[in-house]
PDB file of C-alpha atoms and ligand atoms in Angstrom:
ATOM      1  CA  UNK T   1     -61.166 192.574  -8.746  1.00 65.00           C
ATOM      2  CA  UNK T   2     -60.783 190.329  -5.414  1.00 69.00           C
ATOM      3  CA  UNK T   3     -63.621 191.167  -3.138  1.00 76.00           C
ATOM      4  CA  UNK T   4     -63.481 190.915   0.510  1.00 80.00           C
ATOM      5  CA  UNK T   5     -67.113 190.727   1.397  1.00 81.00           C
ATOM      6  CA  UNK T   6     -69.540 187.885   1.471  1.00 81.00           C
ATOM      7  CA  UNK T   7     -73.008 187.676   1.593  1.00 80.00           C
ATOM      8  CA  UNK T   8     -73.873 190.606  -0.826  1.00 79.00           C
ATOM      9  CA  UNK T   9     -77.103 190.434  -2.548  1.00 81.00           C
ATOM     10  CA  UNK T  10     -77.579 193.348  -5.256  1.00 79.00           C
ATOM     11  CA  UNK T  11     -80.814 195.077  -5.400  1.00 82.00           C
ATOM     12  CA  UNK T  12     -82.991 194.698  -8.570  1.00 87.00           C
ATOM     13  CA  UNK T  13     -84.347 197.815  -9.983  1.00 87.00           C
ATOM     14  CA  UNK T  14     -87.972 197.621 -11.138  1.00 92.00           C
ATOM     15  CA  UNK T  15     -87.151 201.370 -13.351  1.00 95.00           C
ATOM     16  CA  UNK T  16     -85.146 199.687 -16.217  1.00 94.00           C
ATOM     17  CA  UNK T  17     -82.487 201.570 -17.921  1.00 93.00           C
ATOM     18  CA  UNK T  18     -84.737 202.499 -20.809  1.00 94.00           C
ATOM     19  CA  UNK T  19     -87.857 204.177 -18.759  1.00 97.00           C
ATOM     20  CA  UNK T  20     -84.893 206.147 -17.218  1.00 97.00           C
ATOM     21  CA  UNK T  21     -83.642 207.535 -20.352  1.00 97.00           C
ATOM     22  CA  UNK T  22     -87.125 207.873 -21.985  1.00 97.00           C
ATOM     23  CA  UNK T  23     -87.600 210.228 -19.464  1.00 97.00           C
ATOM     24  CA  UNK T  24     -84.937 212.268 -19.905  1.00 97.00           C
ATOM     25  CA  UNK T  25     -85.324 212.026 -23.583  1.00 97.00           C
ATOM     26  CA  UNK T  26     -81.888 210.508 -24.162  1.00 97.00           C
ATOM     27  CA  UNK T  27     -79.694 208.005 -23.482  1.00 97.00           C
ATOM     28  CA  UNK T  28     -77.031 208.146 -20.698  1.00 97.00           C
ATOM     29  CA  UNK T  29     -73.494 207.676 -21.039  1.00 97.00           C
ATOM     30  CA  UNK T  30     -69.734 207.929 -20.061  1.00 98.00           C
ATOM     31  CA  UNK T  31     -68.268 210.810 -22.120  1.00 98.00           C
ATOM     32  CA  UNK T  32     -64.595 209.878 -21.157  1.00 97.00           C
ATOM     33  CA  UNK T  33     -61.821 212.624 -21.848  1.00 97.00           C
ATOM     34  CA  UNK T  34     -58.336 211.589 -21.675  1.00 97.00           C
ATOM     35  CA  UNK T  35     -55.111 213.685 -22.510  1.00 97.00           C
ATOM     36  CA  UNK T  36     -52.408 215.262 -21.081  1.00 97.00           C
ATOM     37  CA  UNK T  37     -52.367 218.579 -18.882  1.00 95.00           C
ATOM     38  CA  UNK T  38     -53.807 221.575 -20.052  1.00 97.00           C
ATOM     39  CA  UNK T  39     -55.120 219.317 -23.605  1.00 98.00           C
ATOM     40  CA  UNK T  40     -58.302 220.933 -22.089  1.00 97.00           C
ATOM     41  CA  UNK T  41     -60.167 218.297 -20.614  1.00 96.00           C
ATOM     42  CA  UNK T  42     -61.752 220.723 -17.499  1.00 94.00           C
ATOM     43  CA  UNK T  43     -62.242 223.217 -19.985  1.00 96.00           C
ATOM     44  CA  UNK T  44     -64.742 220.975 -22.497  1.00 98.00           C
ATOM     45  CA  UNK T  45     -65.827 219.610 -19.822  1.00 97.00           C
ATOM     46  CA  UNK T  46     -67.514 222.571 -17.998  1.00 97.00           C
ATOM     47  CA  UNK T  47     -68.213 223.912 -21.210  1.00 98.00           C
ATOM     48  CA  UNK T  48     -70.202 221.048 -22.768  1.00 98.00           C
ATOM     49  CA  UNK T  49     -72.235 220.437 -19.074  1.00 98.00           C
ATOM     50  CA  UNK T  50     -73.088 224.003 -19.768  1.00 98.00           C
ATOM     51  CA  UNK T  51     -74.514 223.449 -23.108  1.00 98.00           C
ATOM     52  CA  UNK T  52     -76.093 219.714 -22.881  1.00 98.00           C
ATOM     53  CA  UNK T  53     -77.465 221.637 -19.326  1.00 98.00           C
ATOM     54  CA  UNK T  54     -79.097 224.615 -21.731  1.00 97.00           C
ATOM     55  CA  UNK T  55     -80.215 221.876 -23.844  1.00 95.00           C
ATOM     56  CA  UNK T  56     -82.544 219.987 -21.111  1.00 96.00           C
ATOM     57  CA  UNK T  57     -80.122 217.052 -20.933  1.00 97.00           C
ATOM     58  CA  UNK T  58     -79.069 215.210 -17.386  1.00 97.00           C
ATOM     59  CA  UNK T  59     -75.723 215.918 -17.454  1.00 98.00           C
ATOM     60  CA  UNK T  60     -72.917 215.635 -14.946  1.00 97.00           C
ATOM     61  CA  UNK T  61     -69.104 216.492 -14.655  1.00 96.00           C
ATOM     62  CA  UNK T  62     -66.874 213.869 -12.695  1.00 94.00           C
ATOM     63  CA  UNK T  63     -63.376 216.311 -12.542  1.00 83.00           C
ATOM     64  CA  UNK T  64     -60.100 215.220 -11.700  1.00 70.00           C
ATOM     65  CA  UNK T  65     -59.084 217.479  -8.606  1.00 71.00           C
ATOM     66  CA  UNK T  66     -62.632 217.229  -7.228  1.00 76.00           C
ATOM     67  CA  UNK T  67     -62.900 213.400  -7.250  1.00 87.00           C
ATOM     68  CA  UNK T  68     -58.809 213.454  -5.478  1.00 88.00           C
ATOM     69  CA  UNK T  69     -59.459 216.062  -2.767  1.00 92.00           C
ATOM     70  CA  UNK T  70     -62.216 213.348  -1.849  1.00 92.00           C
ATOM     71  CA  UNK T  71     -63.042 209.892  -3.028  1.00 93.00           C
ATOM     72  CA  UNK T  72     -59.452 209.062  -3.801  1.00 94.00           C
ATOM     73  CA  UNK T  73     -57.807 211.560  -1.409  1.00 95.00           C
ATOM     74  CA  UNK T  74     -55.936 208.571   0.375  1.00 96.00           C
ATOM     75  CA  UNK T  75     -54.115 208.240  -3.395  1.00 95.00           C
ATOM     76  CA  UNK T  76     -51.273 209.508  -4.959  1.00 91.00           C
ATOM     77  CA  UNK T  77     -49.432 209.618  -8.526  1.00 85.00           C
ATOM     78  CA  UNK T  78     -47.707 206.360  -8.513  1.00 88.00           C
ATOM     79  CA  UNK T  79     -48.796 203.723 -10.675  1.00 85.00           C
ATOM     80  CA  UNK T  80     -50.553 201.851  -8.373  1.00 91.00           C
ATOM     81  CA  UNK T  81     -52.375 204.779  -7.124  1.00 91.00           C
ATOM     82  CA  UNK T  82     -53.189 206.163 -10.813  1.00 85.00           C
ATOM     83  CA  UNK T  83     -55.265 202.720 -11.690  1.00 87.00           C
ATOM     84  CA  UNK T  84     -56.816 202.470  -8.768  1.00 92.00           C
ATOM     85  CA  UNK T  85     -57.375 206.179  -8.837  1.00 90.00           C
ATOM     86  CA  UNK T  86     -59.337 205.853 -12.131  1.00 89.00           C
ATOM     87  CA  UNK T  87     -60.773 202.294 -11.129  1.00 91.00           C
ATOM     88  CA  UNK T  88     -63.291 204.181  -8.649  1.00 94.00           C
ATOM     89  CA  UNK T  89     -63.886 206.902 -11.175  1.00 94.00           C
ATOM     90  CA  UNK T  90     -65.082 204.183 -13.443  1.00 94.00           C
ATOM     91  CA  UNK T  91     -67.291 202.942 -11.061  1.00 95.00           C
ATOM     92  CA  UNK T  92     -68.779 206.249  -9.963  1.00 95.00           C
ATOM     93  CA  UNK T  93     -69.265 207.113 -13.293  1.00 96.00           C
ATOM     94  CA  UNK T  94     -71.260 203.999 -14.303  1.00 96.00           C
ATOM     95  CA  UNK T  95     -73.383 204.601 -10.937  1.00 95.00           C
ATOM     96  CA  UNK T  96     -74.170 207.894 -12.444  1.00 96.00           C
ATOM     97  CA  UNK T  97     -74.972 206.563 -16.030  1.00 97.00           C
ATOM     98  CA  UNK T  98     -76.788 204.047 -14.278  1.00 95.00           C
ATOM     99  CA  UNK T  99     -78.923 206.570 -12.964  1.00 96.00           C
ATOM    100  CA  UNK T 100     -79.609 208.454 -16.635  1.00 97.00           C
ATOM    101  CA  UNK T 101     -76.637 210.889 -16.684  1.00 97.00           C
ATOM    102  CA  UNK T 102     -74.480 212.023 -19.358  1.00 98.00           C
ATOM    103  CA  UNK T 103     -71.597 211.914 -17.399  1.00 98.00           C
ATOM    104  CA  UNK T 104     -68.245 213.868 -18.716  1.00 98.00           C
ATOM    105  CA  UNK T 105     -64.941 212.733 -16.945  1.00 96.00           C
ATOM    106  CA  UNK T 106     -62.541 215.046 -16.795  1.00 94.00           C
ATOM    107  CA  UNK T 107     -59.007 213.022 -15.935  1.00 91.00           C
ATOM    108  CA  UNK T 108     -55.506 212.217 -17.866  1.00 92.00           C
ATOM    109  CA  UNK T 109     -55.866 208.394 -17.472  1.00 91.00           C
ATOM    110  CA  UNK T 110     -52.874 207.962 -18.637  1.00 92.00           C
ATOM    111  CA  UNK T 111     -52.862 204.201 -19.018  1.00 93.00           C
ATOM    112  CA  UNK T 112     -54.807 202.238 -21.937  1.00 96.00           C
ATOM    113  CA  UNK T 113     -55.414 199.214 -19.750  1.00 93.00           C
ATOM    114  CA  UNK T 114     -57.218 201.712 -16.717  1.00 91.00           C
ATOM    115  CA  UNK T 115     -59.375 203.282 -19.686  1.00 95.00           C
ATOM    116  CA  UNK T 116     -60.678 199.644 -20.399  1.00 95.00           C
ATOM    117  CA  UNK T 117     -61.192 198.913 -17.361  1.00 91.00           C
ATOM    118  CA  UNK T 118     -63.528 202.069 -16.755  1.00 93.00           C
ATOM    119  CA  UNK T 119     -64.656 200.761 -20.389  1.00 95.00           C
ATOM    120  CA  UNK T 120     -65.837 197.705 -18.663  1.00 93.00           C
ATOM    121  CA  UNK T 121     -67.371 198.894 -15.833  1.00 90.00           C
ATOM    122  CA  UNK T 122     -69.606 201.136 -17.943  1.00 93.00           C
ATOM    123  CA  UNK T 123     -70.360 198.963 -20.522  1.00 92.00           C
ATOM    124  CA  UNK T 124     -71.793 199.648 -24.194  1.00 90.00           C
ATOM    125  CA  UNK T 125     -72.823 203.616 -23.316  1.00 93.00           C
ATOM    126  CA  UNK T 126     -68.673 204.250 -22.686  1.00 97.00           C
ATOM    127  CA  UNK T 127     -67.115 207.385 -25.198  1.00 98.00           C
ATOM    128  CA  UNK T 128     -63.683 207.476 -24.835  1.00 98.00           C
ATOM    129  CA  UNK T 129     -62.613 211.085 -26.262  1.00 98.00           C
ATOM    130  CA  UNK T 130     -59.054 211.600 -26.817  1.00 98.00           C
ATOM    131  CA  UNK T 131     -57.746 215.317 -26.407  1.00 98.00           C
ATOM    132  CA  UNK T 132     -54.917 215.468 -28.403  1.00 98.00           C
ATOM    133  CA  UNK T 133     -52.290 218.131 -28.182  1.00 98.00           C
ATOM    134  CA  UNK T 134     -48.721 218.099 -27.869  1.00 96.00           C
ATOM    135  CA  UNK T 135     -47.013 218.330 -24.653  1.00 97.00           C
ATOM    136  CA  UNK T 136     -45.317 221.602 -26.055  1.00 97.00           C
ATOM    137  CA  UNK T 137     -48.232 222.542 -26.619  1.00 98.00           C
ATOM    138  CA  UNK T 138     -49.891 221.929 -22.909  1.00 98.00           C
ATOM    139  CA  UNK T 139     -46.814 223.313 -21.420  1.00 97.00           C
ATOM    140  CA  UNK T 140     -47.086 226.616 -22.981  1.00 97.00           C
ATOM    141  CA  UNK T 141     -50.420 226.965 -22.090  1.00 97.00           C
ATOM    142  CA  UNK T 142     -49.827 225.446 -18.576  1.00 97.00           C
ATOM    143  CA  UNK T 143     -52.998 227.175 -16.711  1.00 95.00           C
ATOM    144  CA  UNK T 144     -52.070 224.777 -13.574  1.00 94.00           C
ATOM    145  CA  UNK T 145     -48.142 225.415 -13.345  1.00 96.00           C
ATOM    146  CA  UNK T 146     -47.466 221.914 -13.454  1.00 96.00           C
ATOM    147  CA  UNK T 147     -45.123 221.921 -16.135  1.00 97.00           C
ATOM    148  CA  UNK T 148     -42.989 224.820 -14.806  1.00 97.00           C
ATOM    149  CA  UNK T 149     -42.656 223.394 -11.666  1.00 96.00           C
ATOM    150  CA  UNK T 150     -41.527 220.325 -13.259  1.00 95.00           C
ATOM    151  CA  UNK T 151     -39.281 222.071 -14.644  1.00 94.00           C
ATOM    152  CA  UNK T 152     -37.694 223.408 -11.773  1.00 94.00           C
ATOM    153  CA  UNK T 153     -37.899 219.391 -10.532  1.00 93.00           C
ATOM    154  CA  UNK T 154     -40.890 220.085  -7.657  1.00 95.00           C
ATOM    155  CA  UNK T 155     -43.017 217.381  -9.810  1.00 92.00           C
ATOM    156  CA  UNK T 156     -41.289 213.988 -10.813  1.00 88.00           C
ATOM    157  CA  UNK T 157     -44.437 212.386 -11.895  1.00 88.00           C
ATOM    158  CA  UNK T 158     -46.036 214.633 -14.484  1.00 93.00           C
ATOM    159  CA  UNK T 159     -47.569 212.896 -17.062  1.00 93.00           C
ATOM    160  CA  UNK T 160     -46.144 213.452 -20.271  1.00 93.00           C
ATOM    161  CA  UNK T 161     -42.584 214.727 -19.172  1.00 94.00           C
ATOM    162  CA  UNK T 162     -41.398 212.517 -16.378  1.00 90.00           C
ATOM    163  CA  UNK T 163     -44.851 209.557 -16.530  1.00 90.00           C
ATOM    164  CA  UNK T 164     -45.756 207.765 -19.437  1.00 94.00           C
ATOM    165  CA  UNK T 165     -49.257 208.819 -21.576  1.00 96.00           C
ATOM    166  CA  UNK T 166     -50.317 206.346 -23.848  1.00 97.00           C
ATOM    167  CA  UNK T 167     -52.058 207.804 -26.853  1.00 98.00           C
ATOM    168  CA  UNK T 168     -55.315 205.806 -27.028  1.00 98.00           C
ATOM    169  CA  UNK T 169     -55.227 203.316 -29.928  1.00 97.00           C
ATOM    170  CA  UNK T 170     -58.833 203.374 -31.043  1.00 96.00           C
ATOM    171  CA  UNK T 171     -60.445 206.339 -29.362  1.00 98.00           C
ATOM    172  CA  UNK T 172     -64.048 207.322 -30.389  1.00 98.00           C
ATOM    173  CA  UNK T 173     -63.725 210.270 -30.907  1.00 98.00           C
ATOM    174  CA  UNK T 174     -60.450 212.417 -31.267  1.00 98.00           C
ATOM    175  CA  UNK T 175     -60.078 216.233 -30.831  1.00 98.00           C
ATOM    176  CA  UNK T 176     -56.921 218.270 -31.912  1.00 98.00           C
ATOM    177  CA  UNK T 177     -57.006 220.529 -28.933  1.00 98.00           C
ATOM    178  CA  UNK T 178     -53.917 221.412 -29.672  1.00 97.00           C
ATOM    179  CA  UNK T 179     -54.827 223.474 -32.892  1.00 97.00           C
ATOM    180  CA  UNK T 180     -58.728 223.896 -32.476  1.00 98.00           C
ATOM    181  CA  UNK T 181     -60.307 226.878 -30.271  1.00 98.00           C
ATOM    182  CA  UNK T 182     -62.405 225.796 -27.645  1.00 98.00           C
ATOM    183  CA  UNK T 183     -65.584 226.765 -29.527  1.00 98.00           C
ATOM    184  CA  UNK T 184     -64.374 225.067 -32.433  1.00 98.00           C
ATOM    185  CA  UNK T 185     -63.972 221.960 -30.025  1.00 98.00           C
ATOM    186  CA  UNK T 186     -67.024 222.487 -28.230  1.00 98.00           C
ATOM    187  CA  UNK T 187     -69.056 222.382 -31.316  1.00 98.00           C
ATOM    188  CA  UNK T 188     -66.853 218.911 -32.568  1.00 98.00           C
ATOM    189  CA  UNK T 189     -68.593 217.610 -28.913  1.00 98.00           C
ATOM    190  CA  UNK T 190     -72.436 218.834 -28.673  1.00 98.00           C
ATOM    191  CA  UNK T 191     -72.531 217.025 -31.916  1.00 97.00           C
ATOM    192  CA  UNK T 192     -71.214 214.649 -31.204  1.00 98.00           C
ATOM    193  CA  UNK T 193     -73.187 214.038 -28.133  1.00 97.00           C
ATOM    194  CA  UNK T 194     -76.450 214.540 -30.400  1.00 95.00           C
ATOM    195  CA  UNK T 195     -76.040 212.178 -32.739  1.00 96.00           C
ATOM    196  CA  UNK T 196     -74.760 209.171 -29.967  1.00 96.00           C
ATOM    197  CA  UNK T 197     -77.118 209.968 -27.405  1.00 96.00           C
ATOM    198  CA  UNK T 198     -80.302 210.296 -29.236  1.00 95.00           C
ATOM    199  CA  UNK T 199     -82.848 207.796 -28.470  1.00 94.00           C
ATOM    200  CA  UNK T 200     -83.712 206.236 -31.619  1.00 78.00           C
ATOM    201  CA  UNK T 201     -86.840 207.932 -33.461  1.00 60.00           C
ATOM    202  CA  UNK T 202     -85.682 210.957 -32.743  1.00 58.00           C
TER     203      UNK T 202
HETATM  204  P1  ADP L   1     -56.833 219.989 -18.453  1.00 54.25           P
HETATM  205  O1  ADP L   1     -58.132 219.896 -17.691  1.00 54.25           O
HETATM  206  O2  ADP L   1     -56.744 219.001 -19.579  1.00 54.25           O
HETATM  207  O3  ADP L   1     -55.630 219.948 -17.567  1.00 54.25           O
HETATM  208  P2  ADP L   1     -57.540 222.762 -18.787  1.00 54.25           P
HETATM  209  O4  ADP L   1     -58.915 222.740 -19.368  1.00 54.25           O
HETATM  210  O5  ADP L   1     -57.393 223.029 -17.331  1.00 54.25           O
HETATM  211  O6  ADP L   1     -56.795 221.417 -19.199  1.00 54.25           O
HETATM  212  O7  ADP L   1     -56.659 223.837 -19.561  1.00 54.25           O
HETATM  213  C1  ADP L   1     -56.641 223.951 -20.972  1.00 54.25           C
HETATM  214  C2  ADP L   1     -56.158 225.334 -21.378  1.00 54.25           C
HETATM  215  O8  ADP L   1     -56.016 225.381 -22.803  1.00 54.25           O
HETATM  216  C3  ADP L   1     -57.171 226.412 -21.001  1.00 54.25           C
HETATM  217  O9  ADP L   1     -56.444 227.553 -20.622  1.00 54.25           O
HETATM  218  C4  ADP L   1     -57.938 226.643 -22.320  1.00 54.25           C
HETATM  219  O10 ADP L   1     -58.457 227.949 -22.423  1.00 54.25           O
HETATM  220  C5  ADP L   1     -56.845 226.416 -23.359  1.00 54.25           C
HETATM  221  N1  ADP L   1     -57.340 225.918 -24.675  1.00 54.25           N
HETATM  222  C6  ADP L   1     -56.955 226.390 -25.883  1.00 54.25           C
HETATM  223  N2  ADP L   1     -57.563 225.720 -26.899  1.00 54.25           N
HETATM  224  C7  ADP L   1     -58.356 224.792 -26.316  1.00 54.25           C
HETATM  225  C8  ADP L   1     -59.248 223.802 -26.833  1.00 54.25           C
HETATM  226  N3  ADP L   1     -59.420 223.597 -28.141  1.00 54.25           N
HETATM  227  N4  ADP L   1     -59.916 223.036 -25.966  1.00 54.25           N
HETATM  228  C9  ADP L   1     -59.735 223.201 -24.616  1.00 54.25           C
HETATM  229  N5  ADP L   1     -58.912 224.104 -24.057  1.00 54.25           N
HETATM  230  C10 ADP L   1     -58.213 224.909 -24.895  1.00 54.25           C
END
């Protein structure tokens, strides 16, 4: 990305990445969710900060409407908007893993290319977790209303019925959401999250 400023000199950190997560007794990392509306992403989300929380584990939800009410609240839904949208997320959430988090990111990200990005900015610790369920699926459930109102034509940009989602090609992990209870999921996650964030010897 072009930047504007010159004369910026980054700080070096005498507490490497390691001491941090020896510390917390595990590594940090980018738990990335992706999926459509209502494939559950807020709902895992909460749920696994809950239990990695319990567990004694830094742990930190980024969530979609949160991080556009402020950070990104000059942004919309185009597609401009959407990568640029996720762009800072990515950033924020490799400031957080930075810092020893487990961080769990909560948003569609629709597009593959905005995932790699985030990908990139993170760097080795990234988990992208695709929530798959079918948009039938999500717009039963539709906890938001997002699909009805599309429906009635008050949304023209929802992903999945009138935006493109495209279905991650090589995801880390994938989740049928769609058929799974949330326990069932949760479960499919924490260990996950065990066996990848473990330091080794443990
Ligand atoms: P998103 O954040 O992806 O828009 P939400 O978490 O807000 O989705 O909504 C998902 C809805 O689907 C919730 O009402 C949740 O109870 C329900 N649900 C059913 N099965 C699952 C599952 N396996 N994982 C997550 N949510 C599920």
């Amino acid at each position: 990305m072009f930047v504007k400023s010159t004369n910026i000199f980054e700080v070096e950190h005498k507490v490497t990445r390691e001491q941090r997560w020896a510390r917390n007794g595990h590594k940090a990392a980018v738990v990335w969710f992706t999926g459509l509306s209502a494939s559950g992403k807020s709902t895992l989300a909460i749920r696994l900060e809950q239990r990695l929380f319990d567990l004694g584990h830094q742990v930190y939800v980024l969530d979609g409407d949160n991080m556009r009410r402020k950070l990104c609240a000059d942004l919309g839904f185009s597609a401009h908007d959407r990568e640029e949208n996720i762009r800072r997320i990515g950033e924020v959430a490799a400031l957080f893993a930075e810092s020893g988090q487990i961080v769990i990111s909560a948003f569609i990200s629709p597009y593959r290319a905005d995932r790699a990005l985030a990908r990139r900015a993170v760097g080795d610790n990234f988990h992208e977790i695709y929530l798959s369920a079918d948009v039938e699926i999500c717009a039963r459930r539709d906890p938001k209303g997002l699909y009805a109102k599309a429906r009635k034509g008050e949304i023209d940009n929802l992903t999945g019925v009138s935006a493109p989602y495209e279905v991650p090609k090589t995801p880390d992990l994938t989740i049928d959401t769609g058929t799974l209870s949330v326990d069932e999921s949760l479960d499919i996650l924490v260990d996950y999250v065990m066996r990848n964030m473990a330091l080794s010897g443990d």
